[in-house]
Backbone as a printed PyTorch tensor [residue, N CA C, xyz], in Angstrom:
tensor([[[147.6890, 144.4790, 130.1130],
         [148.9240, 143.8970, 130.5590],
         [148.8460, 143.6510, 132.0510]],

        [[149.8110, 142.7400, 132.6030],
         [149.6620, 142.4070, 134.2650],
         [151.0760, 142.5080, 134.5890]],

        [[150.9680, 141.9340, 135.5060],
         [152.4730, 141.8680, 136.0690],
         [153.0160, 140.2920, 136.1460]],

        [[153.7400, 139.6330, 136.6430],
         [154.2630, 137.8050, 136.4150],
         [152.8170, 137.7520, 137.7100]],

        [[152.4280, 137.8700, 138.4800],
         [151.6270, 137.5090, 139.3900],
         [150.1040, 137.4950, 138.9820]],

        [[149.7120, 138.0040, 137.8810],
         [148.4790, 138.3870, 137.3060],
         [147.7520, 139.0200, 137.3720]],

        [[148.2240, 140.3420, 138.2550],
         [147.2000, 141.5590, 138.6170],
         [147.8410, 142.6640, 137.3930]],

        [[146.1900, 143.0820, 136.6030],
         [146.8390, 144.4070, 136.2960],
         [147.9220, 145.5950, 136.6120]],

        [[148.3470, 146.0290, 135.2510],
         [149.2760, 147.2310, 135.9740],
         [148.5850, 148.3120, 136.2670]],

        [[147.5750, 148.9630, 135.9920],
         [147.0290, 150.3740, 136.6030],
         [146.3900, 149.6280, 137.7150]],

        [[146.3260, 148.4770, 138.6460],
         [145.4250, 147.8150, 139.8880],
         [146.7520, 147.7020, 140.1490]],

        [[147.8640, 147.3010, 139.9350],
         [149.1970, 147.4770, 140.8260],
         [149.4870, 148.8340, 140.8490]],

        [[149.8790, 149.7600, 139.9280],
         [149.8870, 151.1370, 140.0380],
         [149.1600, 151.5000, 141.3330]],

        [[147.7720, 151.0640, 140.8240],
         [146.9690, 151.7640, 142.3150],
         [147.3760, 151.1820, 143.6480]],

        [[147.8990, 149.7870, 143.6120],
         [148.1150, 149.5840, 145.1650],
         [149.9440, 150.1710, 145.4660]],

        [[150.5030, 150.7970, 145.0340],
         [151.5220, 151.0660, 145.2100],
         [151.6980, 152.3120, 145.4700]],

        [[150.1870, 152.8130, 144.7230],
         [149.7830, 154.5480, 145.2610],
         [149.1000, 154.4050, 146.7650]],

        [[148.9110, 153.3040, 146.9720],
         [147.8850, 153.3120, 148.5420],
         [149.2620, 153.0530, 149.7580]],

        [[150.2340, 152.0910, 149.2260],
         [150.9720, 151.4820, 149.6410],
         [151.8440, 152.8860, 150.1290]],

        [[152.3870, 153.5990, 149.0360],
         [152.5080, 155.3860, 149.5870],
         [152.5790, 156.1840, 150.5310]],

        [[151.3580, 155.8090, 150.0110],
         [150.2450, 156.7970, 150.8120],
         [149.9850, 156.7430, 152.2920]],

        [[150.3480, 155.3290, 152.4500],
         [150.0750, 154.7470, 154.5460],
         [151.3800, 154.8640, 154.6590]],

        [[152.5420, 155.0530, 153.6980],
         [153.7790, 154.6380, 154.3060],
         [154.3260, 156.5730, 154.5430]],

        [[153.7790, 157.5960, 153.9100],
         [154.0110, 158.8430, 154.3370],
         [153.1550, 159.5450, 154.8830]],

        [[152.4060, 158.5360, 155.3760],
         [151.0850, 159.4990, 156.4640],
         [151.4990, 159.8120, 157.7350]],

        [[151.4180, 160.9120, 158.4240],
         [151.5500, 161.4410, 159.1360],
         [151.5470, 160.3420, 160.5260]],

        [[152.1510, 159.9650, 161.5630],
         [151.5170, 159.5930, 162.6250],
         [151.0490, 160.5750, 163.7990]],

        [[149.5360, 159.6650, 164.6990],
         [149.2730, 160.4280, 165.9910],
         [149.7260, 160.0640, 166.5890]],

        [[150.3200, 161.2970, 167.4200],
         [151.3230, 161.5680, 168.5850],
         [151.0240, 160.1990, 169.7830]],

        [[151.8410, 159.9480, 170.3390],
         [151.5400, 158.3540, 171.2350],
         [151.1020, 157.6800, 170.7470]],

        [[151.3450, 157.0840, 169.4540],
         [150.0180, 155.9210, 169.7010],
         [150.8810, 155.5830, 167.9010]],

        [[150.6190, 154.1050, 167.7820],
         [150.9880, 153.8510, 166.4180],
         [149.9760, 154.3320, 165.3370]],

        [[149.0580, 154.6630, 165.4840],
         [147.9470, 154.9470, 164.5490],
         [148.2970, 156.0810, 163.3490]],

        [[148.2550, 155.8600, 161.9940],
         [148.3530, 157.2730, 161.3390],
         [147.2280, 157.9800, 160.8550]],

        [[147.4430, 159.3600, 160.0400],
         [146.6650, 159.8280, 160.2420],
         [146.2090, 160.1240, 158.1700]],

        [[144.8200, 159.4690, 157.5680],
         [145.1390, 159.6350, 156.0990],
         [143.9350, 160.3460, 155.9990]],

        [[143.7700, 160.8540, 154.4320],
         [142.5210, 161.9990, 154.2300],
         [141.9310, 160.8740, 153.5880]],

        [[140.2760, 160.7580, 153.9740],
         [139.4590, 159.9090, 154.0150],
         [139.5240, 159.7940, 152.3800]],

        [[139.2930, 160.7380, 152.1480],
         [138.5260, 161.0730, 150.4650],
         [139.8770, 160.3350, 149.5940]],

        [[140.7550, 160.8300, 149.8270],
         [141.9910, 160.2230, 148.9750],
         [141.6750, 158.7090, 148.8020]],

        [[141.8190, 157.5860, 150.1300],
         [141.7970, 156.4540, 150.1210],
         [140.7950, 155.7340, 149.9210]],

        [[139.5210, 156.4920, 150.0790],
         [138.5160, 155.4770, 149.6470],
         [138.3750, 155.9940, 147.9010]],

        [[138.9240, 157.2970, 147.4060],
         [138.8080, 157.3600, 146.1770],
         [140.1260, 156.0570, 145.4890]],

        [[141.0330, 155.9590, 146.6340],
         [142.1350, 154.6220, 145.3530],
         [141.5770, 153.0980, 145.6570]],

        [[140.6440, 153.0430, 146.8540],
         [139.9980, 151.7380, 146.5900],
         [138.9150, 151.4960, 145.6380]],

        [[138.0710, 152.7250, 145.2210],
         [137.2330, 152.8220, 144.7830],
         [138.1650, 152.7710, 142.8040]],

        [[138.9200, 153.2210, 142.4660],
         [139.7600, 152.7920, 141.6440],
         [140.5000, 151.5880, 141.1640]],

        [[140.8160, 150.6990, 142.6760],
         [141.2880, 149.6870, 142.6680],
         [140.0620, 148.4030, 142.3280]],

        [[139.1230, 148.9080, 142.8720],
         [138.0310, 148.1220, 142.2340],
         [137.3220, 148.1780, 140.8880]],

        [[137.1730, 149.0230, 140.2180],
         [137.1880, 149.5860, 138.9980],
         [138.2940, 148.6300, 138.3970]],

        [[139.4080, 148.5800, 138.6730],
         [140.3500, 148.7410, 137.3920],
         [140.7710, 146.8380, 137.8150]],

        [[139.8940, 146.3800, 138.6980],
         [140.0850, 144.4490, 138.6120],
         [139.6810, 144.1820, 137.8700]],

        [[139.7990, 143.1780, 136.7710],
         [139.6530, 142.3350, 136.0850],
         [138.0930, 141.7210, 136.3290]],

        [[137.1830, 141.8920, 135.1090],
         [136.2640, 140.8280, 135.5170],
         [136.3020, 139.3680, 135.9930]],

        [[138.1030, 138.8590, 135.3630],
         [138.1890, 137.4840, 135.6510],
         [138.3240, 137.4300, 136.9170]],

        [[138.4480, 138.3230, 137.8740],
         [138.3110, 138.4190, 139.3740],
         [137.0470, 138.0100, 139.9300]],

        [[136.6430, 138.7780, 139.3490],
         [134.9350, 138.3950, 139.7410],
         [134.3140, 137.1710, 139.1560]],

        [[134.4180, 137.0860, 138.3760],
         [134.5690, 135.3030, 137.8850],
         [135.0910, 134.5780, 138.1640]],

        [[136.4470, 134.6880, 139.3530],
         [137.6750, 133.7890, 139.1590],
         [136.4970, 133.4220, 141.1180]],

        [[135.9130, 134.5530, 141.3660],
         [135.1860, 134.5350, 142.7330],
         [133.9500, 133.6660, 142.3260]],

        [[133.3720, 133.8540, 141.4940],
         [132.2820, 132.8190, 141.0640],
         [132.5400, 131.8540, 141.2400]],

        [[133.5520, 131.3270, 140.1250],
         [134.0930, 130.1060, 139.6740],
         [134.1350, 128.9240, 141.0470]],

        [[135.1870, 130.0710, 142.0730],
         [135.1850, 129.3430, 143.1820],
         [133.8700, 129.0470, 144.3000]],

        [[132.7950, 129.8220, 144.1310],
         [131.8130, 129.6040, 144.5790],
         [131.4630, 128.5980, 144.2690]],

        [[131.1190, 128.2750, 142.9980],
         [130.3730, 127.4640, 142.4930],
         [131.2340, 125.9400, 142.5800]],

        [[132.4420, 125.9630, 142.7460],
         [133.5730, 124.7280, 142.9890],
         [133.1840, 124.3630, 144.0830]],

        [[133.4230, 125.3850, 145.2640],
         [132.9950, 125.1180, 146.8980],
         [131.1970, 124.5520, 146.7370]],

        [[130.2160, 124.9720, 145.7510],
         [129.1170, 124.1080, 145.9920],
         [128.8120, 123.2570, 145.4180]],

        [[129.7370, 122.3520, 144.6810],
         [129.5900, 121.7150, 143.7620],
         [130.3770, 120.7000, 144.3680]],

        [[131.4890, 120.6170, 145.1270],
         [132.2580, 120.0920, 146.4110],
         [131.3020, 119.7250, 147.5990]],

        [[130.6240, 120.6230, 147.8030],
         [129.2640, 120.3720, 148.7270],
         [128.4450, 119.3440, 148.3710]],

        [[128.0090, 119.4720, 147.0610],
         [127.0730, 118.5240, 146.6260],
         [127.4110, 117.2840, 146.2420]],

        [[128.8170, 117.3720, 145.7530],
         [129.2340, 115.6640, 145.4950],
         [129.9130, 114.9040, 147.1600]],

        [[130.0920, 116.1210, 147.8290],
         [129.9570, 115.1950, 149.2630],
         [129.2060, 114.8810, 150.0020]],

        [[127.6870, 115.4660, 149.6320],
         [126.3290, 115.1080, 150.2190],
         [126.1820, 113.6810, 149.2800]],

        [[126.7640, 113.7810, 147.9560],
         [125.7860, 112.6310, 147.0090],
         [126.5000, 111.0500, 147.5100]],

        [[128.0110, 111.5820, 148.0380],
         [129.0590, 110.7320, 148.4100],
         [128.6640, 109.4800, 149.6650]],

        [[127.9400, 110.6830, 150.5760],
         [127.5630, 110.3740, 151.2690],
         [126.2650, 109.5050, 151.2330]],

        [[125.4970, 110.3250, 151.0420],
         [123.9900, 109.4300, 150.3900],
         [124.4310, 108.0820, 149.6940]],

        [[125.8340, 108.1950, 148.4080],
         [125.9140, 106.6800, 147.6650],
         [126.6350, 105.8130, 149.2360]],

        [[127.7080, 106.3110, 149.8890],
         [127.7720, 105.6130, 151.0070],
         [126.6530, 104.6470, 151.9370]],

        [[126.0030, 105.3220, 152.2870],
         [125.0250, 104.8410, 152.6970],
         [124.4340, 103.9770, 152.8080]],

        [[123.5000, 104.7340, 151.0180],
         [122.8570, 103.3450, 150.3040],
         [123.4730, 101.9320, 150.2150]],

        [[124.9110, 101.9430, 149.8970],
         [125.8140, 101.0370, 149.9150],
         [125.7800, 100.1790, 151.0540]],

        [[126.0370, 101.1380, 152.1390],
         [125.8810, 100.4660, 153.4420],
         [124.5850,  99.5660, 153.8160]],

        [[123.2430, 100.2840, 153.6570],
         [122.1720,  99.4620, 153.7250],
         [121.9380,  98.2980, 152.6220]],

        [[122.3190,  98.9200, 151.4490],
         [122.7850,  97.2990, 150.3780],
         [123.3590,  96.1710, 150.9440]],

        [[124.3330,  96.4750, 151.5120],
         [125.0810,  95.7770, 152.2890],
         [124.3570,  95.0430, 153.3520]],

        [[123.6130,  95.7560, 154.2980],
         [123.2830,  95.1700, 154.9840],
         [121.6920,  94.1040, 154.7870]],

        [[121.1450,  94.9860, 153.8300],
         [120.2850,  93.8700, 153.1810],
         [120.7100,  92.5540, 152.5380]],

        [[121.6660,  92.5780, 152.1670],
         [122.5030,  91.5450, 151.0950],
         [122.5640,  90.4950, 152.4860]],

        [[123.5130,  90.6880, 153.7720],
         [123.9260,  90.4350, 154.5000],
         [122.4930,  89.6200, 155.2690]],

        [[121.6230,  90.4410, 155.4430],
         [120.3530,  89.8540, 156.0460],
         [120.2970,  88.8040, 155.2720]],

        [[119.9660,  89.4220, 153.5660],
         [119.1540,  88.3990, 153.0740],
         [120.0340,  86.6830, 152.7580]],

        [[121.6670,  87.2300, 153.6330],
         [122.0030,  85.4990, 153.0780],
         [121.7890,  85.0130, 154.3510]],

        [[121.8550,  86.0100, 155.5130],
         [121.6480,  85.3130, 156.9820],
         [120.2120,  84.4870, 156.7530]],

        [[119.2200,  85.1840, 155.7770],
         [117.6370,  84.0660, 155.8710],
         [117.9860,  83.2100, 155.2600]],

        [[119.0350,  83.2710, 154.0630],
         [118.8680,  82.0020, 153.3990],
         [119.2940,  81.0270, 154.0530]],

        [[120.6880,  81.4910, 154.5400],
         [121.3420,  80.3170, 155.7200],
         [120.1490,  79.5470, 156.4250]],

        [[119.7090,  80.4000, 157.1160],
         [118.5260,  80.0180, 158.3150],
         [117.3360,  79.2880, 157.7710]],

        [[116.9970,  79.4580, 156.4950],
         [116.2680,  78.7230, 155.8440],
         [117.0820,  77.7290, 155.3400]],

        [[118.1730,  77.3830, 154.6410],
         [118.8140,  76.2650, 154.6920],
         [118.9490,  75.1060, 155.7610]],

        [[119.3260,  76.3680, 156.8990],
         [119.1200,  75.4180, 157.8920],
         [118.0110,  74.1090, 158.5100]],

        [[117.2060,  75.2930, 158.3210],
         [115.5370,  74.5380, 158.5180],
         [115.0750,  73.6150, 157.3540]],

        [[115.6290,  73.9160, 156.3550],
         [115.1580,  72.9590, 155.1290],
         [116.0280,  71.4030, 155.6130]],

        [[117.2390,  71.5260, 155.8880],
         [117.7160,  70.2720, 156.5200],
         [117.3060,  69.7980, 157.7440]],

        [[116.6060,  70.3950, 158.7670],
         [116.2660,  70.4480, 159.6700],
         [114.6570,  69.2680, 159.7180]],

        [[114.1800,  70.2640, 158.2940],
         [112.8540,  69.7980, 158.1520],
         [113.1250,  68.0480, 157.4060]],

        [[114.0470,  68.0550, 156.8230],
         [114.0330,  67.1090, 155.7340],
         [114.6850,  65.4810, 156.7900]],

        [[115.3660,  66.2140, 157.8310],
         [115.7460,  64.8060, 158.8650],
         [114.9190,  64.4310, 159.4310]],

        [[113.9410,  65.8740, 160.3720],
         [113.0820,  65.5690, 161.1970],
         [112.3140,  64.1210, 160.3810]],

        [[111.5940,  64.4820, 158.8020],
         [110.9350,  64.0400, 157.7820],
         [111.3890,  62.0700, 157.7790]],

        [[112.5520,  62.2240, 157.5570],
         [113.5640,  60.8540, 157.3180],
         [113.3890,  60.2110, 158.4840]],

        [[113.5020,  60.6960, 160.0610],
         [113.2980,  60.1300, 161.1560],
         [111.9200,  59.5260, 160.9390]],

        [[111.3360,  60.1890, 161.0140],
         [109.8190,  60.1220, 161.0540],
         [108.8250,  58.9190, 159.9680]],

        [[109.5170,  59.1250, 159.1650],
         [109.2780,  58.0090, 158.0000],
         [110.4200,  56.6790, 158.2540]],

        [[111.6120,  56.5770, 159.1950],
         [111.8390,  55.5980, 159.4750],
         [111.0370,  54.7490, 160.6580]],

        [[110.1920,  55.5590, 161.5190],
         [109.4430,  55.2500, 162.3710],
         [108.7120,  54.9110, 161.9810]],

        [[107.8860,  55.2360, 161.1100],
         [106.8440,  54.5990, 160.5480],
         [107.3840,  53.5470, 159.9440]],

        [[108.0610,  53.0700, 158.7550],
         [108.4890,  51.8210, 158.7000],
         [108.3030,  51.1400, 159.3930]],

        [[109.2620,  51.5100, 160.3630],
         [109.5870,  50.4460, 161.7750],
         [107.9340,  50.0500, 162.3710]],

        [[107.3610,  50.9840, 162.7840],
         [106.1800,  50.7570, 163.3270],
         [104.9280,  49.8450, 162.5110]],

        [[104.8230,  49.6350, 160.8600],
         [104.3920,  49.0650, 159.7700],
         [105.0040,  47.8440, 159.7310]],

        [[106.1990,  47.7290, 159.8560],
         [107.0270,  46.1160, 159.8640],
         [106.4170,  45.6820, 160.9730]],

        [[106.7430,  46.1910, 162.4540],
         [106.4510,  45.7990, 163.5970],
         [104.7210,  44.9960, 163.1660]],

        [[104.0850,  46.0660, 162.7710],
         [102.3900,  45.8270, 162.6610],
         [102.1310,  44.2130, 161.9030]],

        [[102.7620,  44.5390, 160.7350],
         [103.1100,  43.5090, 159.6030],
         [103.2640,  42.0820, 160.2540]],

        [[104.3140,  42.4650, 161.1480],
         [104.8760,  40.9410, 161.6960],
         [104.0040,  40.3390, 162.7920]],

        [[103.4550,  41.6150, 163.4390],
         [102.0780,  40.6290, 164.5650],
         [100.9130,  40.1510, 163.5830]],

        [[100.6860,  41.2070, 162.7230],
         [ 99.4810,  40.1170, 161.7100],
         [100.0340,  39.1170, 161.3580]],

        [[101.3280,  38.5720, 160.9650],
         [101.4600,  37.4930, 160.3830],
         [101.3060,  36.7310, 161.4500]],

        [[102.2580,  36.9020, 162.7040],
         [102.7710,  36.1840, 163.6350],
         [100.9090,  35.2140, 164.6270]],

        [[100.1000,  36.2030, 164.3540],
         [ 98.3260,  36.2970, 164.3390],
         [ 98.3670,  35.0590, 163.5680]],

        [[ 98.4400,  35.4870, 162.1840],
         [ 97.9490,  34.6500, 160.8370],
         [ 98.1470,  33.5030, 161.0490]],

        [[ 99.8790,  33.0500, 161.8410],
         [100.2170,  32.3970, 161.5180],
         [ 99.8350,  31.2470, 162.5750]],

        [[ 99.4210,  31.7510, 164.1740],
         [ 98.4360,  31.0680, 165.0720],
         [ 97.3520,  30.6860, 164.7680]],

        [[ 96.6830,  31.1030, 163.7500],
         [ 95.1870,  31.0340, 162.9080],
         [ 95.4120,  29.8240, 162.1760]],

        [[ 96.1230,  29.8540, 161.3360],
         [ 96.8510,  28.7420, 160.5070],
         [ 97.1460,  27.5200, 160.8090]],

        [[ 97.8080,  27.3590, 162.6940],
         [ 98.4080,  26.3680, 162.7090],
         [ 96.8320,  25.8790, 163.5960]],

        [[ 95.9460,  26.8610, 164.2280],
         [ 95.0610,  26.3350, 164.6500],
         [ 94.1360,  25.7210, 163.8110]],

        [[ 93.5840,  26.2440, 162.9090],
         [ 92.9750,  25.6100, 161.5590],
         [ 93.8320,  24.5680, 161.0230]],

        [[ 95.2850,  24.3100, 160.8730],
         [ 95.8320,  23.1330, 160.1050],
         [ 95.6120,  21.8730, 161.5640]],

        [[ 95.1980,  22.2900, 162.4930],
         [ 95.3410,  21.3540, 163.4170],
         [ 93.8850,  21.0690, 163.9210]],

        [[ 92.8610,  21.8840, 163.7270],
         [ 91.4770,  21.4170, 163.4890],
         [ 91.1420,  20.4640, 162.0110]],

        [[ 92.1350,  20.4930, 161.1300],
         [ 92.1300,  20.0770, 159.8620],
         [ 92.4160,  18.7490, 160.0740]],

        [[ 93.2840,  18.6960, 161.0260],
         [ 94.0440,  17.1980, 161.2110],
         [ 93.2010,  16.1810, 162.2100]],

        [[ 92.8060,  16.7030, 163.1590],
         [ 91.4670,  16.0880, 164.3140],
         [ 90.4870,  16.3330, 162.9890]],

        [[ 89.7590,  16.6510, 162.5090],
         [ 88.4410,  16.5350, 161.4360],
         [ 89.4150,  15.0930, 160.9230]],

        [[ 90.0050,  15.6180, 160.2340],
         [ 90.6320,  13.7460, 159.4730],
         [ 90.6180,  12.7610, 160.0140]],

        [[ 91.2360,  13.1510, 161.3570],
         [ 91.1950,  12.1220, 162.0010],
         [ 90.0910,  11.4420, 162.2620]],

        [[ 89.1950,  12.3690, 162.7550],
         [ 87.7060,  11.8050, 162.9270],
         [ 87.2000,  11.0750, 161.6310]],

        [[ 87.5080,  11.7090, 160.4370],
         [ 86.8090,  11.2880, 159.4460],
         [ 87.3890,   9.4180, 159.1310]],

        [[ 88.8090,   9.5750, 159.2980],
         [ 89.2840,   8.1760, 159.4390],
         [ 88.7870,   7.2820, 160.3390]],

        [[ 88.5000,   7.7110, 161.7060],
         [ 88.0340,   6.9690, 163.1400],
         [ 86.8840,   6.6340, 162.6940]],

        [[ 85.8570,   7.3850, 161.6730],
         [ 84.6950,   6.8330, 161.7410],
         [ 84.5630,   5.9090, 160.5020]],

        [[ 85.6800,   6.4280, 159.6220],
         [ 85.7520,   5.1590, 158.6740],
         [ 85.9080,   3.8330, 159.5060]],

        [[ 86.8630,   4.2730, 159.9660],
         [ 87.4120,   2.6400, 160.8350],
         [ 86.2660,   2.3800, 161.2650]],

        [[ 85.2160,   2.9890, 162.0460],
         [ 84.0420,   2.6750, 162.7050],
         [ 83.1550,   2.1470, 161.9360]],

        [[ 82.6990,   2.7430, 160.9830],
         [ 82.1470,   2.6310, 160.1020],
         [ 82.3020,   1.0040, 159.6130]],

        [[ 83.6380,   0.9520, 159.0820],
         [ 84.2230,  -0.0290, 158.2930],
         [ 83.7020,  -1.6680, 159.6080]],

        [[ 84.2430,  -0.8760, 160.7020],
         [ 83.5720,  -2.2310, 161.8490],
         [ 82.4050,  -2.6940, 161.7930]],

        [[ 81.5780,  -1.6280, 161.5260],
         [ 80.0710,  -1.7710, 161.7220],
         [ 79.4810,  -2.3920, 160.5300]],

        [[ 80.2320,  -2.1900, 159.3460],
         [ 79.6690,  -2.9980, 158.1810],
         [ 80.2570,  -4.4890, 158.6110]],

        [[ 81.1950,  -4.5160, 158.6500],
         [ 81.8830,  -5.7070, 159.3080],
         [ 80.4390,  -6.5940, 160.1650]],

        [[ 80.8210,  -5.8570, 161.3290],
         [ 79.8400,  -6.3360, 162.1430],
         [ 78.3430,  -6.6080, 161.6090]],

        [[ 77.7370,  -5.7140, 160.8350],
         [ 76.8210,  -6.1260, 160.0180],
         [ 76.7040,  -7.6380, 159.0810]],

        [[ 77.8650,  -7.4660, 158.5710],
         [ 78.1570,  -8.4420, 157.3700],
         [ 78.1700,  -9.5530, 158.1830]],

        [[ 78.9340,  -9.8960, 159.1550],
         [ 78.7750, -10.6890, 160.3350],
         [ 77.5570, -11.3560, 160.7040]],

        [[ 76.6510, -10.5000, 160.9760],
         [ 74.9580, -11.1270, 161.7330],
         [ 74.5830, -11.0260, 160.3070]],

        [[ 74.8320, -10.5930, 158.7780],
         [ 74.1100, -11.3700, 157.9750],
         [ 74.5100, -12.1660, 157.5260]],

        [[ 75.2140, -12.7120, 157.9370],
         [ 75.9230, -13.8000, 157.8860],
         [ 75.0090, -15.2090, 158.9090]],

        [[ 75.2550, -14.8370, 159.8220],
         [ 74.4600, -15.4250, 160.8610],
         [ 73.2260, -15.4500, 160.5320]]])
């Protein structure tokens, strides 16, 4: 049996015999101190311990093992913190590279577009002096084409005189 508070009654008995016991002990003269027989009081602690409850001593475990078990899920708390945190900050890196590689991928892909419009440009440019070439070649050859004719006509005409003129003195 206990009492409404949960301590045994012969462990309340006993503290009410200790409780007694300091309250009719003698005091020394000047001084608040009293005066008790050794043997008596360590024999009602030595009783009072005896007569606790093992769930005392278990109820002392129990809490041991709460307080390290409190310990350990605030070390693990910590540790998942952490990890979290460096997750985090890897996550965080790894979109800062992607960005930065995004970046450079557009970076690379204009530089690319510039560069291939230059060339165009520089291929048309090329394009148009060969023709603009070709096309001096062309008018020089269509105009050596036209003096050759001509000649070839002049010497017809010549030609054509000289039979003339021939036909003439055989005539004569």
């Amino acid at each position: 049996m206990s009492d409404p508070r949960g301590v045994p009654l012969d462990v309340e008995a006993k503290l009410h015999q200790l409780e007694r016991l300091v309250a009719e002990a003698k005091t020394v003269p000047l001084s608040a101190s009293i005066m008790l027989n050794r043997a008596e009081v360590d024999g009602l602690v030595a009783d009072i311990r005896e007569a606790m409850p093992d769930e005392l001593t278990q109820a002392r475990w129990v809490v041991k093992e709460r307080d390290e078990i409190l310990e350990r899920a605030e070390g693990d708390a910590a540790n998942i913190l952490e990890d979290g945190k460096a997750e985090r900050d890897r996550l965080v890196a790894q979109q800062e590279i992607v960005r930065a590689a995004d970046r450079e991928a557009t970076r690379i892909v204009d530089e690319a577009r510039e560069h291939a419009r230059q060339i165009r440009l520089e291929a048309e440019d090329y394009v148009d002096a060969k023709l603009a070439n070709f096309e001096v070649v062309l008018n020089k050859t269509l105009s050596a084409v036209e003096r050759g004719r001509q000649k070839l006509r002049g010497r017809l005409d010549t030609d054509q005189l000289a039979e003339e003129e021939l036909a003439d003195l055989d005539e004569l």
